[in-house]
Protein backbone atom coordinates (compact mmCIF):
# COMPACT_ATOMS: atom_id res chain seq x y z
CA UNK A 1 0.00 0.00 0.00
CA UNK A 2 2.84 2.40 0.84
CA UNK A 3 4.59 2.22 -2.51
CA UNK A 4 1.39 2.13 -4.57
CA UNK A 5 0.17 5.41 -3.08
CA UNK A 6 3.63 6.95 -3.11
CA UNK A 7 4.11 6.28 -6.82
CA UNK A 8 0.92 8.22 -7.52
CA UNK A 9 2.35 11.23 -5.70
CA UNK A 10 6.09 10.73 -6.45
CA UNK A 11 7.53 12.67 -3.48
CA UNK A 12 10.47 14.92 -4.34
CA UNK A 13 13.69 14.45 -2.39
CA UNK A 14 13.36 18.04 -1.16
CA UNK A 15 9.98 17.38 0.46
CA UNK A 16 9.30 17.38 4.17
CA UNK A 17 7.00 14.43 4.91
CA UNK A 18 5.06 13.71 8.11
CA UNK A 19 3.90 10.17 8.90
CA UNK A 20 1.00 10.55 11.35
CA UNK A 21 0.60 7.48 13.53
CA UNK A 22 3.98 6.18 12.41
CA UNK A 23 4.05 3.08 14.64
CA UNK A 24 7.41 1.33 14.36
CA UNK A 25 8.20 3.23 11.19
CA UNK A 26 7.62 0.92 8.22
CA UNK A 27 6.09 3.50 5.84
CA UNK A 28 8.48 6.28 6.87
CA UNK A 29 11.53 4.12 6.20
CA UNK A 30 10.10 2.99 2.86
CA UNK A 31 9.47 6.57 1.74
CA UNK A 32 12.95 7.70 2.77
CA UNK A 33 14.64 4.74 1.08
CA UNK A 34 12.66 4.98 -2.16
CA UNK A 35 12.51 8.75 -2.67
CA UNK A 36 15.23 10.24 -0.46
CA UNK A 37 12.79 12.63 1.22
CA UNK A 38 13.04 13.76 4.83
CA UNK A 39 10.39 12.00 6.93
CA UNK A 40 9.24 12.79 10.46
CA UNK A 41 7.04 10.27 12.23
CA UNK A 42 4.72 11.09 15.11
CA UNK A 43 3.12 8.47 17.34
CA UNK A 44 1.35 8.44 20.69
CA UNK A 45 3.43 5.45 21.82
CA UNK A 46 6.89 6.40 23.10
CA UNK A 47 7.92 2.74 22.84
CA UNK A 48 6.99 2.59 19.15
CA UNK A 49 9.01 5.77 18.52
CA UNK A 50 12.05 4.25 20.23
CA UNK A 51 11.82 1.04 18.21
CA UNK A 52 11.28 3.00 14.98
CA UNK A 53 14.36 5.12 15.69
CA UNK A 54 16.46 2.03 16.39
CA UNK A 55 15.38 0.38 13.13
CA UNK A 56 16.11 3.58 11.17
CA UNK A 57 19.63 3.76 12.63
CA UNK A 58 20.27 0.12 11.76
CA UNK A 59 19.39 0.91 8.15
CA UNK A 60 21.56 4.03 8.10
CA UNK A 61 18.54 6.32 7.74
CA UNK A 62 19.07 8.49 10.82
CA UNK A 63 19.76 11.56 8.64
CA UNK A 64 16.47 11.15 6.77
CA UNK A 65 14.04 9.76 9.35
CA UNK A 66 13.20 10.90 12.88
CA UNK A 67 10.37 10.22 15.31
CA UNK A 68 8.42 12.37 17.75
CA UNK A 69 6.29 11.09 20.61
CA UNK A 70 3.12 13.17 20.41
CA UNK A 71 -0.63 13.47 19.94
CA UNK A 72 -2.02 13.66 16.40
CA UNK A 73 -4.73 16.06 17.61
CA UNK A 74 -2.15 18.55 18.95
CA UNK A 75 0.99 18.16 16.87
CA UNK A 76 4.12 20.09 17.91
CA UNK A 77 4.77 21.55 14.45
CA UNK A 78 4.42 25.01 12.91
CA UNK A 79 1.62 25.79 10.48
CA UNK A 80 2.41 24.75 6.92
CA UNK A 81 5.50 22.70 7.80
CA UNK A 82 5.05 19.71 5.47
CA UNK A 83 4.66 18.99 1.76
CA UNK A 84 3.07 15.58 2.34
CA UNK A 85 1.20 13.97 5.21
CA UNK A 86 1.07 10.19 5.30
CA UNK A 87 -1.19 8.03 7.45
CA UNK A 88 -1.85 4.28 7.42
CA UNK A 89 -4.11 2.33 9.80
CA UNK A 90 -4.41 5.19 12.27
CA UNK A 91 -7.75 7.02 12.27
CA UNK A 92 -9.64 3.91 13.48
CA UNK A 93 -8.35 4.69 16.99
CA UNK A 94 -9.33 8.37 17.03
CA UNK A 95 -12.88 9.41 17.87
CA UNK A 96 -12.58 13.11 17.01
CA UNK A 97 -11.87 12.89 13.30
CA UNK A 98 -12.98 16.49 12.70
CA UNK A 99 -10.14 17.72 14.89
CA UNK A 100 -7.72 15.16 13.42
CA UNK A 101 -8.15 16.28 9.82
CA UNK A 102 -8.22 19.98 10.74
CA UNK A 103 -4.92 19.51 12.56
CA UNK A 104 -3.50 17.69 9.54
CA UNK A 105 -4.55 20.57 7.32
CA UNK A 106 -2.90 23.06 9.68
CA UNK A 107 0.57 21.51 9.46
CA UNK A 108 0.33 20.91 5.69
CA UNK A 109 1.53 23.53 3.21
CA UNK A 110 -1.11 25.08 0.92
CA UNK A 111 -1.54 22.68 -1.98
CA UNK A 112 0.22 19.92 -0.04
CA UNK A 113 -0.96 16.33 -0.23
CA UNK A 114 -2.55 14.00 2.31
CA UNK A 115 -2.24 10.26 1.62
CA UNK A 116 -4.52 7.92 3.59
CA UNK A 117 -4.79 4.14 3.82
CA UNK A 118 -7.42 3.29 6.40
CA UNK A 119 -10.00 0.82 7.64
CA UNK A 120 -13.60 2.03 7.44
CA UNK A 121 -16.99 0.67 8.49
CA UNK A 122 -18.57 -1.63 5.92
CA UNK A 123 -22.22 -2.49 5.36
CA UNK A 124 -22.02 -6.07 6.64
CA UNK A 125 -22.68 -5.43 10.32
CA UNK A 126 -20.66 -4.79 13.46
CA UNK A 127 -16.96 -5.61 13.57
CA UNK A 128 -15.89 -8.87 15.22
CA UNK A 129 -13.32 -8.20 17.97
CA UNK A 130 -10.47 -8.36 18.78
CA UNK A 131 -8.84 -6.86 15.67
CA UNK A 132 -5.32 -5.51 15.11
CA UNK A 133 -6.28 -1.93 16.02
CA UNK A 134 -8.55 -2.67 19.01
CA UNK A 135 -9.23 -5.49 21.41
CA UNK A 136 -12.74 -4.26 22.18
CA UNK A 137 -15.35 -1.92 20.65
CA UNK A 138 -14.64 0.88 23.15
CA UNK A 139 -11.28 1.51 21.45
CA UNK A 140 -12.51 1.40 17.85
CA UNK A 141 -13.94 4.45 16.06
CA UNK A 142 -14.70 3.44 12.50
CA UNK A 143 -16.42 5.82 10.12
CA UNK A 144 -18.18 5.02 6.86
CA UNK A 145 -16.66 6.00 3.50
CA UNK A 146 -19.34 8.67 3.04
CA UNK A 147 -18.67 10.12 6.49
CA UNK A 148 -14.92 10.16 5.89
CA UNK A 149 -15.24 11.99 2.57
CA UNK A 150 -17.50 14.58 4.18
CA UNK A 151 -15.15 15.05 7.14
CA UNK A 152 -12.14 15.55 4.86
CA UNK A 153 -13.96 18.10 2.71
CA UNK A 154 -15.26 20.00 5.75
CA UNK A 155 -11.70 20.14 7.12
CA UNK A 156 -10.52 21.89 3.95
CA UNK A 157 -9.32 19.07 1.71
CA UNK A 158 -10.07 18.40 -1.95
CA UNK A 159 -10.21 14.66 -2.62
CA UNK A 160 -8.10 13.82 -5.68
CA UNK A 161 -8.33 10.02 -5.74
CA UNK A 162 -10.45 7.52 -3.80
CA UNK A 163 -10.09 3.77 -4.20
CA UNK A 164 -11.70 0.83 -2.46
CA UNK A 165 -8.88 -1.71 -2.04
CA UNK A 166 -10.83 -4.17 0.11
CA UNK A 167 -10.34 -7.10 -2.26
CA UNK A 168 -6.56 -6.60 -2.21
CA UNK A 169 -6.72 -6.64 1.59
CA UNK A 170 -8.78 -9.82 1.58
CA UNK A 171 -6.18 -11.56 -0.60
CA UNK A 172 -3.31 -10.36 1.59
CA UNK A 173 -4.91 -11.57 4.82
CA UNK A 174 -5.90 -14.90 3.28
CA UNK A 175 -2.28 -15.40 2.27
CA UNK A 176 -1.08 -14.36 5.73
CA UNK A 177 -3.49 -16.78 7.42
CA UNK A 178 -2.39 -19.66 5.20
CA UNK A 179 1.27 -18.87 5.81
CA UNK A 180 0.78 -18.82 9.58
CA UNK A 181 -1.09 -22.15 9.44
CA UNK A 182 1.62 -23.86 7.38
CA UNK A 183 4.82 -22.15 8.54
CA UNK A 184 3.96 -20.39 11.79
CA UNK A 185 4.52 -16.66 12.36
CA UNK A 186 7.70 -15.05 11.02
CA UNK A 187 10.52 -14.33 13.52
CA UNK A 188 9.90 -10.60 13.16
CA UNK A 189 6.49 -9.13 12.51
CA UNK A 190 3.42 -7.35 13.81
CA UNK A 191 2.55 -10.35 16.00
CA UNK A 192 5.40 -9.35 18.32
CA UNK A 193 3.61 -6.07 19.00
CA UNK A 194 0.09 -7.49 19.24
CA UNK A 195 1.01 -10.36 21.54
CA UNK A 196 -0.83 -13.66 22.07
CA UNK A 197 -4.10 -12.31 20.62
CA UNK A 198 -2.53 -11.93 17.17
CA UNK A 199 -3.88 -15.20 15.78
CA UNK A 200 -7.51 -14.48 16.65
CA UNK A 201 -7.06 -10.85 15.53
CA UNK A 202 -5.88 -12.03 12.11
CA UNK A 203 -8.78 -14.50 11.87
CA UNK A 204 -11.28 -11.79 12.77
CA UNK A 205 -9.71 -9.42 10.26
CA UNK A 206 -10.25 -11.98 7.51
CA UNK A 207 -13.85 -12.55 8.62
CA UNK A 208 -14.55 -8.81 8.83
CA UNK A 209 -13.21 -8.32 5.31
CA UNK A 210 -14.96 -11.37 3.88
CA UNK A 211 -18.32 -10.36 5.38
CA UNK A 212 -17.93 -6.69 4.40
CA UNK A 213 -17.95 -5.58 8.02
CA UNK A 214 -14.93 -3.42 7.18
CA UNK A 215 -13.63 -1.89 3.96
CA UNK A 216 -10.16 -0.63 3.06
CA UNK A 217 -9.73 2.73 1.39
CA UNK A 218 -6.78 4.49 -0.27
CA UNK A 219 -7.29 8.22 -0.73
CA UNK A 220 -5.17 11.16 -1.79
CA UNK A 221 -6.34 14.66 -0.99
CA UNK A 222 -4.96 18.16 -1.42
CA UNK A 223 -5.07 21.00 1.06
CA UNK A 224 -7.38 23.57 -0.47
CA UNK A 225 -6.63 27.25 -0.04
Tab-separated table of C-alpha atoms in Angstrom:
chain	number	residue	atom	x	y	z
A	1	UNK	CA	0.000	0.000	0.000
A	2	UNK	CA	2.839	2.402	0.843
A	3	UNK	CA	4.591	2.223	-2.506
A	4	UNK	CA	1.394	2.128	-4.565
A	5	UNK	CA	0.171	5.409	-3.076
A	6	UNK	CA	3.634	6.952	-3.113
A	7	UNK	CA	4.106	6.284	-6.822
A	8	UNK	CA	0.925	8.223	-7.517
A	9	UNK	CA	2.347	11.226	-5.699
A	10	UNK	CA	6.091	10.726	-6.447
A	11	UNK	CA	7.526	12.666	-3.482
A	12	UNK	CA	10.466	14.918	-4.337
A	13	UNK	CA	13.693	14.448	-2.386
A	14	UNK	CA	13.355	18.038	-1.157
A	15	UNK	CA	9.982	17.380	0.458
A	16	UNK	CA	9.301	17.379	4.166
A	17	UNK	CA	6.998	14.427	4.906
A	18	UNK	CA	5.058	13.711	8.111
A	19	UNK	CA	3.903	10.165	8.903
A	20	UNK	CA	0.996	10.552	11.347
A	21	UNK	CA	0.601	7.482	13.534
A	22	UNK	CA	3.978	6.177	12.410
A	23	UNK	CA	4.053	3.082	14.644
A	24	UNK	CA	7.409	1.326	14.357
A	25	UNK	CA	8.199	3.230	11.185
A	26	UNK	CA	7.623	0.924	8.225
A	27	UNK	CA	6.086	3.499	5.841
A	28	UNK	CA	8.481	6.282	6.873
A	29	UNK	CA	11.527	4.117	6.200
A	30	UNK	CA	10.097	2.986	2.858
A	31	UNK	CA	9.471	6.571	1.737
A	32	UNK	CA	12.951	7.696	2.774
A	33	UNK	CA	14.644	4.741	1.080
A	34	UNK	CA	12.656	4.984	-2.158
A	35	UNK	CA	12.513	8.749	-2.666
A	36	UNK	CA	15.235	10.244	-0.457
A	37	UNK	CA	12.790	12.629	1.217
A	38	UNK	CA	13.038	13.755	4.832
A	39	UNK	CA	10.387	11.998	6.934
A	40	UNK	CA	9.237	12.793	10.459
A	41	UNK	CA	7.045	10.265	12.233
A	42	UNK	CA	4.721	11.094	15.112
A	43	UNK	CA	3.116	8.474	17.337
A	44	UNK	CA	1.350	8.445	20.690
A	45	UNK	CA	3.430	5.454	21.822
A	46	UNK	CA	6.890	6.396	23.096
A	47	UNK	CA	7.916	2.741	22.844
A	48	UNK	CA	6.995	2.592	19.154
A	49	UNK	CA	9.006	5.767	18.518
A	50	UNK	CA	12.047	4.254	20.233
A	51	UNK	CA	11.817	1.042	18.210
A	52	UNK	CA	11.283	3.001	14.979
A	53	UNK	CA	14.358	5.118	15.685
A	54	UNK	CA	16.460	2.030	16.388
A	55	UNK	CA	15.384	0.385	13.127
A	56	UNK	CA	16.113	3.579	11.174
A	57	UNK	CA	19.626	3.759	12.626
A	58	UNK	CA	20.273	0.121	11.764
A	59	UNK	CA	19.387	0.910	8.153
A	60	UNK	CA	21.558	4.035	8.103
A	61	UNK	CA	18.538	6.323	7.741
A	62	UNK	CA	19.073	8.486	10.819
A	63	UNK	CA	19.756	11.558	8.644
A	64	UNK	CA	16.473	11.149	6.769
A	65	UNK	CA	14.037	9.763	9.349
A	66	UNK	CA	13.198	10.901	12.881
A	67	UNK	CA	10.365	10.216	15.314
A	68	UNK	CA	8.419	12.372	17.747
A	69	UNK	CA	6.294	11.094	20.614
A	70	UNK	CA	3.124	13.167	20.413
A	71	UNK	CA	-0.632	13.473	19.940
A	72	UNK	CA	-2.020	13.663	16.396
A	73	UNK	CA	-4.729	16.063	17.608
A	74	UNK	CA	-2.150	18.553	18.948
A	75	UNK	CA	0.994	18.163	16.875
A	76	UNK	CA	4.121	20.091	17.910
A	77	UNK	CA	4.774	21.553	14.450
A	78	UNK	CA	4.420	25.009	12.905
A	79	UNK	CA	1.621	25.790	10.483
A	80	UNK	CA	2.415	24.754	6.916
A	81	UNK	CA	5.497	22.696	7.803
A	82	UNK	CA	5.053	19.712	5.471
A	83	UNK	CA	4.661	18.991	1.762
A	84	UNK	CA	3.072	15.585	2.336
A	85	UNK	CA	1.195	13.966	5.214
A	86	UNK	CA	1.067	10.190	5.295
A	87	UNK	CA	-1.191	8.028	7.448
A	88	UNK	CA	-1.854	4.284	7.422
A	89	UNK	CA	-4.107	2.332	9.803
A	90	UNK	CA	-4.414	5.189	12.274
A	91	UNK	CA	-7.755	7.022	12.275
A	92	UNK	CA	-9.636	3.914	13.483
A	93	UNK	CA	-8.351	4.689	16.995
A	94	UNK	CA	-9.335	8.375	17.025
A	95	UNK	CA	-12.884	9.410	17.867
A	96	UNK	CA	-12.577	13.113	17.010
A	97	UNK	CA	-11.874	12.894	13.300
A	98	UNK	CA	-12.984	16.489	12.696
A	99	UNK	CA	-10.135	17.721	14.893
A	100	UNK	CA	-7.722	15.165	13.423
A	101	UNK	CA	-8.155	16.284	9.816
A	102	UNK	CA	-8.218	19.980	10.740
A	103	UNK	CA	-4.918	19.512	12.556
A	104	UNK	CA	-3.498	17.688	9.542
A	105	UNK	CA	-4.554	20.571	7.317
A	106	UNK	CA	-2.901	23.056	9.685
A	107	UNK	CA	0.573	21.510	9.455
A	108	UNK	CA	0.333	20.913	5.691
A	109	UNK	CA	1.533	23.533	3.209
A	110	UNK	CA	-1.113	25.078	0.925
A	111	UNK	CA	-1.544	22.683	-1.977
A	112	UNK	CA	0.215	19.924	-0.041
A	113	UNK	CA	-0.960	16.328	-0.233
A	114	UNK	CA	-2.545	14.000	2.310
A	115	UNK	CA	-2.237	10.257	1.623
A	116	UNK	CA	-4.523	7.922	3.586
A	117	UNK	CA	-4.793	4.142	3.817
A	118	UNK	CA	-7.423	3.294	6.398
A	119	UNK	CA	-9.998	0.819	7.641
A	120	UNK	CA	-13.602	2.026	7.444
A	121	UNK	CA	-16.988	0.669	8.489
A	122	UNK	CA	-18.573	-1.634	5.922
A	123	UNK	CA	-22.222	-2.490	5.363
A	124	UNK	CA	-22.019	-6.070	6.643
A	125	UNK	CA	-22.683	-5.426	10.323
A	126	UNK	CA	-20.661	-4.791	13.457
A	127	UNK	CA	-16.963	-5.610	13.572
A	128	UNK	CA	-15.894	-8.872	15.222
A	129	UNK	CA	-13.321	-8.201	17.967
A	130	UNK	CA	-10.468	-8.359	18.775
A	131	UNK	CA	-8.845	-6.865	15.672
A	132	UNK	CA	-5.316	-5.509	15.112
A	133	UNK	CA	-6.282	-1.933	16.019
A	134	UNK	CA	-8.546	-2.671	19.011
A	135	UNK	CA	-9.233	-5.493	21.412
A	136	UNK	CA	-12.743	-4.262	22.181
A	137	UNK	CA	-15.355	-1.919	20.653
A	138	UNK	CA	-14.638	0.876	23.148
A	139	UNK	CA	-11.278	1.515	21.451
A	140	UNK	CA	-12.513	1.404	17.849
A	141	UNK	CA	-13.936	4.446	16.063
A	142	UNK	CA	-14.698	3.444	12.499
A	143	UNK	CA	-16.420	5.819	10.116
A	144	UNK	CA	-18.182	5.018	6.861
A	145	UNK	CA	-16.660	6.002	3.502
A	146	UNK	CA	-19.338	8.667	3.039
A	147	UNK	CA	-18.669	10.125	6.488
A	148	UNK	CA	-14.919	10.164	5.887
A	149	UNK	CA	-15.241	11.986	2.572
A	150	UNK	CA	-17.500	14.582	4.180
A	151	UNK	CA	-15.154	15.050	7.140
A	152	UNK	CA	-12.145	15.554	4.862
A	153	UNK	CA	-13.957	18.097	2.712
A	154	UNK	CA	-15.262	20.001	5.746
A	155	UNK	CA	-11.704	20.139	7.119
A	156	UNK	CA	-10.520	21.890	3.953
A	157	UNK	CA	-9.323	19.070	1.708
A	158	UNK	CA	-10.070	18.398	-1.947
A	159	UNK	CA	-10.215	14.656	-2.625
A	160	UNK	CA	-8.101	13.818	-5.680
A	161	UNK	CA	-8.327	10.018	-5.739
A	162	UNK	CA	-10.451	7.524	-3.801
A	163	UNK	CA	-10.087	3.769	-4.196
A	164	UNK	CA	-11.703	0.825	-2.455
A	165	UNK	CA	-8.880	-1.714	-2.037
A	166	UNK	CA	-10.831	-4.175	0.108
A	167	UNK	CA	-10.335	-7.102	-2.259
A	168	UNK	CA	-6.563	-6.597	-2.208
A	169	UNK	CA	-6.717	-6.641	1.585
A	170	UNK	CA	-8.780	-9.822	1.584
A	171	UNK	CA	-6.185	-11.557	-0.596
A	172	UNK	CA	-3.311	-10.360	1.587
A	173	UNK	CA	-4.907	-11.572	4.825
A	174	UNK	CA	-5.904	-14.903	3.279
A	175	UNK	CA	-2.275	-15.400	2.270
A	176	UNK	CA	-1.076	-14.361	5.733
A	177	UNK	CA	-3.486	-16.777	7.419
A	178	UNK	CA	-2.391	-19.656	5.205
A	179	UNK	CA	1.272	-18.875	5.812
A	180	UNK	CA	0.776	-18.819	9.575
A	181	UNK	CA	-1.085	-22.146	9.443
A	182	UNK	CA	1.624	-23.864	7.380
A	183	UNK	CA	4.824	-22.154	8.543
A	184	UNK	CA	3.956	-20.392	11.785
A	185	UNK	CA	4.523	-16.665	12.361
A	186	UNK	CA	7.699	-15.050	11.024
A	187	UNK	CA	10.518	-14.334	13.525
A	188	UNK	CA	9.899	-10.600	13.163
A	189	UNK	CA	6.491	-9.130	12.506
A	190	UNK	CA	3.420	-7.352	13.808
A	191	UNK	CA	2.547	-10.353	15.997
A	192	UNK	CA	5.405	-9.355	18.319
A	193	UNK	CA	3.608	-6.067	19.004
A	194	UNK	CA	0.094	-7.488	19.241
A	195	UNK	CA	1.007	-10.364	21.538
A	196	UNK	CA	-0.828	-13.656	22.068
A	197	UNK	CA	-4.097	-12.308	20.618
A	198	UNK	CA	-2.530	-11.934	17.169
A	199	UNK	CA	-3.884	-15.201	15.778
A	200	UNK	CA	-7.513	-14.478	16.654
A	201	UNK	CA	-7.058	-10.850	15.533
A	202	UNK	CA	-5.884	-12.035	12.112
A	203	UNK	CA	-8.779	-14.504	11.873
A	204	UNK	CA	-11.278	-11.794	12.773
A	205	UNK	CA	-9.708	-9.423	10.264
A	206	UNK	CA	-10.251	-11.979	7.507
A	207	UNK	CA	-13.849	-12.552	8.622
A	208	UNK	CA	-14.555	-8.814	8.832
A	209	UNK	CA	-13.208	-8.316	5.314
A	210	UNK	CA	-14.964	-11.371	3.879
A	211	UNK	CA	-18.317	-10.360	5.383
A	212	UNK	CA	-17.926	-6.689	4.397
A	213	UNK	CA	-17.953	-5.580	8.024
A	214	UNK	CA	-14.934	-3.417	7.177
A	215	UNK	CA	-13.631	-1.892	3.958
A	216	UNK	CA	-10.155	-0.632	3.058
A	217	UNK	CA	-9.731	2.733	1.389
A	218	UNK	CA	-6.785	4.488	-0.273
A	219	UNK	CA	-7.291	8.216	-0.730
A	220	UNK	CA	-5.166	11.156	-1.793
A	221	UNK	CA	-6.342	14.660	-0.988
A	222	UNK	CA	-4.958	18.158	-1.420
A	223	UNK	CA	-5.069	21.000	1.060
A	224	UNK	CA	-7.377	23.571	-0.472
A	225	UNK	CA	-6.628	27.251	-0.040
